[in-house]
Amino acid sequence: HVQLVESGGGSVQAGGSLRLSCEMSGKTIEGSCMGWFRQSPGKEREGVAVLFTGANMKYYADSVKGRFTVSQDTLKNTIYLQMNSLKPEDTAMYYCAHNRPCRSNWSQLDSGAFGNWGRGTQVTVS
């Protein structure tokens, strides 16, 4: 049984930084597709960044390229999302997602490619 727990959210001024963490329990993250998605009130959930933990494969939404970086620590069974130069439009609930094996549409930041989800951590940029 996979469990994902996000942390690191909070309130920050525009231009600031936050680092989100997602710790997985129940299985190793090795060889998995994992990612970060976000959702703000009245909007659909959107993909932010995804990665394949078995290789250096990472994909980002155009809106965050150059500002956000997704990374992993296999020993800690954790992935991270480093968010720099934050903007008010980045305000949302951020969710961690996992699936193994990877589904064909994972690199398209499709939420349907992920079957396991955390409860989210709120990020507010003012």
PDB file of C-alpha atoms in Angstrom:
ATOM      1  CA  HIS A   1       0.000   0.000   0.000  1.00  0.00           C
ATOM      2  CA  VAL A   2       1.627   3.222  -1.217  1.00  0.00           C
ATOM      3  CA  GLN A   3       1.309   6.339   0.885  1.00  0.00           C
ATOM      4  CA  LEU A   4       2.519   9.766  -0.204  1.00  0.00           C
ATOM      5  CA  VAL A   5       2.937  12.630   2.240  1.00  0.00           C
ATOM      6  CA  GLU A   6       3.699  16.131   1.023  1.00  0.00           C
ATOM      7  CA  SER A   7       5.272  18.881   3.114  1.00  0.00           C
ATOM      8  CA  GLY A   8       6.983  22.231   2.701  1.00  0.00           C
ATOM      9  CA  GLY A   9       4.106  24.375   1.561  1.00  0.00           C
ATOM     10  CA  GLY A  10       3.425  27.789   3.006  1.00  0.00           C
ATOM     11  CA  SER A  11       2.980  31.463   2.286  1.00  0.00           C
ATOM     12  CA  VAL A  12       5.666  33.439   0.492  1.00  0.00           C
ATOM     13  CA  GLN A  13       6.007  36.752  -1.269  1.00  0.00           C
ATOM     14  CA  ALA A  14       6.338  36.944  -5.025  1.00  0.00           C
ATOM     15  CA  GLY A  15       9.909  36.281  -6.065  1.00  0.00           C
ATOM     16  CA  GLY A  16      10.516  33.976  -3.135  1.00  0.00           C
ATOM     17  CA  SER A  17      11.270  30.266  -2.980  1.00  0.00           C
ATOM     18  CA  LEU A  18       9.869  27.127  -1.424  1.00  0.00           C
ATOM     19  CA  ARG A  19      10.899  23.484  -1.503  1.00  0.00           C
ATOM     20  CA  LEU A  20       8.220  20.854  -1.396  1.00  0.00           C
ATOM     21  CA  SER A  21       8.929  17.307  -0.268  1.00  0.00           C
ATOM     22  CA  CYS A  22       7.005  14.117  -0.961  1.00  0.00           C
ATOM     23  CA  GLU A  23       7.924  11.090   1.102  1.00  0.00           C
ATOM     24  CA  MET A  24       6.624   7.747  -0.053  1.00  0.00           C
ATOM     25  CA  SER A  25       6.084   4.716   2.138  1.00  0.00           C
ATOM     26  CA  GLY A  26       4.970   1.204   1.289  1.00  0.00           C
ATOM     27  CA  LYS A  27       7.208   0.770  -1.743  1.00  0.00           C
ATOM     28  CA  THR A  28      10.508   2.025  -3.039  1.00  0.00           C
ATOM     29  CA  ILE A  29      10.402   4.960  -5.425  1.00  0.00           C
ATOM     30  CA  GLU A  30      13.001   3.252  -7.616  1.00  0.00           C
ATOM     31  CA  GLY A  31      11.852   2.640 -11.151  1.00  0.00           C
ATOM     32  CA  SER A  32       8.739   4.741 -10.711  1.00  0.00           C
ATOM     33  CA  CYS A  33       7.123   7.643 -12.452  1.00  0.00           C
ATOM     34  CA  MET A  34       6.402  10.417  -9.982  1.00  0.00           C
ATOM     35  CA  GLY A  35       5.338  13.976 -10.239  1.00  0.00           C
ATOM     36  CA  TRP A  36       3.883  17.156  -8.896  1.00  0.00           C
ATOM     37  CA  PHE A  37       0.486  18.499  -9.835  1.00  0.00           C
ATOM     38  CA  ARG A  38      -1.396  21.535  -8.624  1.00  0.00           C
ATOM     39  CA  GLN A  39      -4.960  22.731  -8.405  1.00  0.00           C
ATOM     40  CA  SER A  40      -6.426  26.072  -7.471  1.00  0.00           C
ATOM     41  CA  PRO A  41     -10.113  26.758  -6.746  1.00  0.00           C
ATOM     42  CA  GLY A  42     -12.278  26.611  -9.847  1.00  0.00           C
ATOM     43  CA  LYS A  43      -9.510  25.194 -12.000  1.00  0.00           C
ATOM     44  CA  GLU A  44      -8.607  21.731 -13.193  1.00  0.00           C
ATOM     45  CA  ARG A  45      -5.635  19.895 -11.779  1.00  0.00           C
ATOM     46  CA  GLU A  46      -2.559  20.587 -13.893  1.00  0.00           C
ATOM     47  CA  GLY A  47       0.786  18.893 -14.180  1.00  0.00           C
ATOM     48  CA  VAL A  48       3.779  20.844 -12.932  1.00  0.00           C
ATOM     49  CA  ALA A  49       6.718  18.456 -13.171  1.00  0.00           C
ATOM     50  CA  VAL A  50       7.210  14.731 -13.577  1.00  0.00           C
ATOM     51  CA  LEU A  51      10.183  12.401 -13.476  1.00  0.00           C
ATOM     52  CA  PHE A  52      11.174   8.803 -13.949  1.00  0.00           C
ATOM     53  CA  THR A  53      13.259   7.804 -10.956  1.00  0.00           C
ATOM     54  CA  GLY A  54      15.087   5.109 -12.925  1.00  0.00           C
ATOM     55  CA  ALA A  55      16.753   7.545 -15.322  1.00  0.00           C
ATOM     56  CA  ASN A  56      17.388  11.241 -15.802  1.00  0.00           C
ATOM     57  CA  MET A  57      14.038  11.934 -17.405  1.00  0.00           C
ATOM     58  CA  LYS A  58      12.171  15.026 -16.279  1.00  0.00           C
ATOM     59  CA  TYR A  59       9.427  17.089 -17.853  1.00  0.00           C
ATOM     60  CA  TYR A  60       7.994  20.430 -16.849  1.00  0.00           C
ATOM     61  CA  ALA A  61       4.967  22.529 -17.620  1.00  0.00           C
ATOM     62  CA  ASP A  62       5.886  25.528 -19.772  1.00  0.00           C
ATOM     63  CA  SER A  63       4.650  27.843 -17.032  1.00  0.00           C
ATOM     64  CA  VAL A  64       7.329  26.656 -14.584  1.00  0.00           C
ATOM     65  CA  LYS A  65      10.308  25.879 -16.837  1.00  0.00           C
ATOM     66  CA  GLY A  66      13.434  27.617 -15.610  1.00  0.00           C
ATOM     67  CA  ARG A  67      11.881  28.285 -12.196  1.00  0.00           C
ATOM     68  CA  PHE A  68      10.985  24.870 -10.772  1.00  0.00           C
ATOM     69  CA  THR A  69      13.219  21.816 -10.426  1.00  0.00           C
ATOM     70  CA  VAL A  70      12.092  18.294  -9.576  1.00  0.00           C
ATOM     71  CA  SER A  71      14.573  15.924  -7.958  1.00  0.00           C
ATOM     72  CA  GLN A  72      14.752  12.672  -6.014  1.00  0.00           C
ATOM     73  CA  ASP A  73      16.547  11.116  -3.085  1.00  0.00           C
ATOM     74  CA  THR A  74      16.183   7.373  -3.423  1.00  0.00           C
ATOM     75  CA  LEU A  75      17.730   6.680  -0.015  1.00  0.00           C
ATOM     76  CA  LYS A  76      15.068   8.848   1.618  1.00  0.00           C
ATOM     77  CA  ASN A  77      12.340   7.543  -0.719  1.00  0.00           C
ATOM     78  CA  THR A  78      11.466  11.156  -1.378  1.00  0.00           C
ATOM     79  CA  ILE A  79      11.039  13.522  -4.287  1.00  0.00           C
ATOM     80  CA  TYR A  80      11.298  17.283  -4.118  1.00  0.00           C
ATOM     81  CA  LEU A  81      10.069  20.320  -5.983  1.00  0.00           C
ATOM     82  CA  GLN A  82      12.309  23.351  -5.680  1.00  0.00           C
ATOM     83  CA  MET A  83      10.282  26.410  -6.609  1.00  0.00           C
ATOM     84  CA  ASN A  84      12.079  29.687  -7.270  1.00  0.00           C
ATOM     85  CA  SER A  85      10.890  33.075  -8.525  1.00  0.00           C
ATOM     86  CA  LEU A  86       7.412  32.282  -7.332  1.00  0.00           C
ATOM     87  CA  LYS A  87       4.493  34.206  -8.799  1.00  0.00           C
ATOM     88  CA  PRO A  88       0.972  34.770  -7.463  1.00  0.00           C
ATOM     89  CA  GLU A  89      -0.327  32.481 -10.212  1.00  0.00           C
ATOM     90  CA  ASP A  90       1.632  29.622  -8.634  1.00  0.00           C
ATOM     91  CA  THR A  91      -0.788  29.713  -5.711  1.00  0.00           C
ATOM     92  CA  ALA A  92      -2.460  26.318  -5.470  1.00  0.00           C
ATOM     93  CA  MET A  93      -2.687  23.062  -3.598  1.00  0.00           C
ATOM     94  CA  TYR A  94       0.272  20.961  -4.718  1.00  0.00           C
ATOM     95  CA  TYR A  95      -0.090  17.192  -4.937  1.00  0.00           C
ATOM     96  CA  CYS A  96       2.490  14.440  -5.243  1.00  0.00           C
ATOM     97  CA  ALA A  97       1.704  11.505  -7.521  1.00  0.00           C
ATOM     98  CA  HIS A  98       3.196   8.080  -8.200  1.00  0.00           C
ATOM     99  CA  ASN A  99       2.760   5.134 -10.493  1.00  0.00           C
ATOM    100  CA  ARG A 100       4.726   2.020 -11.197  1.00  0.00           C
ATOM    101  CA  PRO A 101       5.059   0.891 -13.874  1.00  0.00           C
ATOM    102  CA  CYS A 102       5.014   4.113 -15.822  1.00  0.00           C
ATOM    103  CA  ARG A 103       2.040   4.557 -18.109  1.00  0.00           C
ATOM    104  CA  SER A 104       2.474   5.740 -21.677  1.00  0.00           C
ATOM    105  CA  ASN A 105       1.189   9.272 -21.059  1.00  0.00           C
ATOM    106  CA  TRP A 106       3.239  10.067 -17.976  1.00  0.00           C
ATOM    107  CA  SER A 107       5.661  12.414 -19.747  1.00  0.00           C
ATOM    108  CA  GLN A 108       2.741  14.520 -20.956  1.00  0.00           C
ATOM    109  CA  LEU A 109       2.032  15.497 -17.349  1.00  0.00           C
ATOM    110  CA  ASP A 110      -1.298  13.674 -17.578  1.00  0.00           C
ATOM    111  CA  SER A 111      -2.812  13.137 -14.152  1.00  0.00           C
ATOM    112  CA  GLY A 112      -4.478  10.010 -15.520  1.00  0.00           C
ATOM    113  CA  ALA A 113      -1.060   8.351 -15.711  1.00  0.00           C
ATOM    114  CA  PHE A 114      -0.766   8.300 -11.928  1.00  0.00           C
ATOM    115  CA  GLY A 115      -2.710   6.088  -9.592  1.00  0.00           C
ATOM    116  CA  ASN A 116      -1.352   7.061  -6.198  1.00  0.00           C
ATOM    117  CA  TRP A 117      -1.794  10.536  -4.754  1.00  0.00           C
ATOM    118  CA  GLY A 118      -0.937  12.461  -1.628  1.00  0.00           C
ATOM    119  CA  ARG A 119      -3.306  14.801   0.177  1.00  0.00           C
ATOM    120  CA  GLY A 120      -1.516  17.938  -0.908  1.00  0.00           C
ATOM    121  CA  THR A 121       0.278  20.923   0.571  1.00  0.00           C
ATOM    122  CA  GLN A 122      -0.889  24.508   0.106  1.00  0.00           C
ATOM    123  CA  VAL A 123       1.329  27.103  -1.540  1.00  0.00           C
ATOM    124  CA  THR A 124       0.259  30.730  -1.392  1.00  0.00           C
ATOM    125  CA  VAL A 125       2.186  33.479  -3.175  1.00  0.00           C
ATOM    126  CA  SER A 126       1.252  37.092  -2.589  1.00  0.00           C
TER     127      SER A 126
END
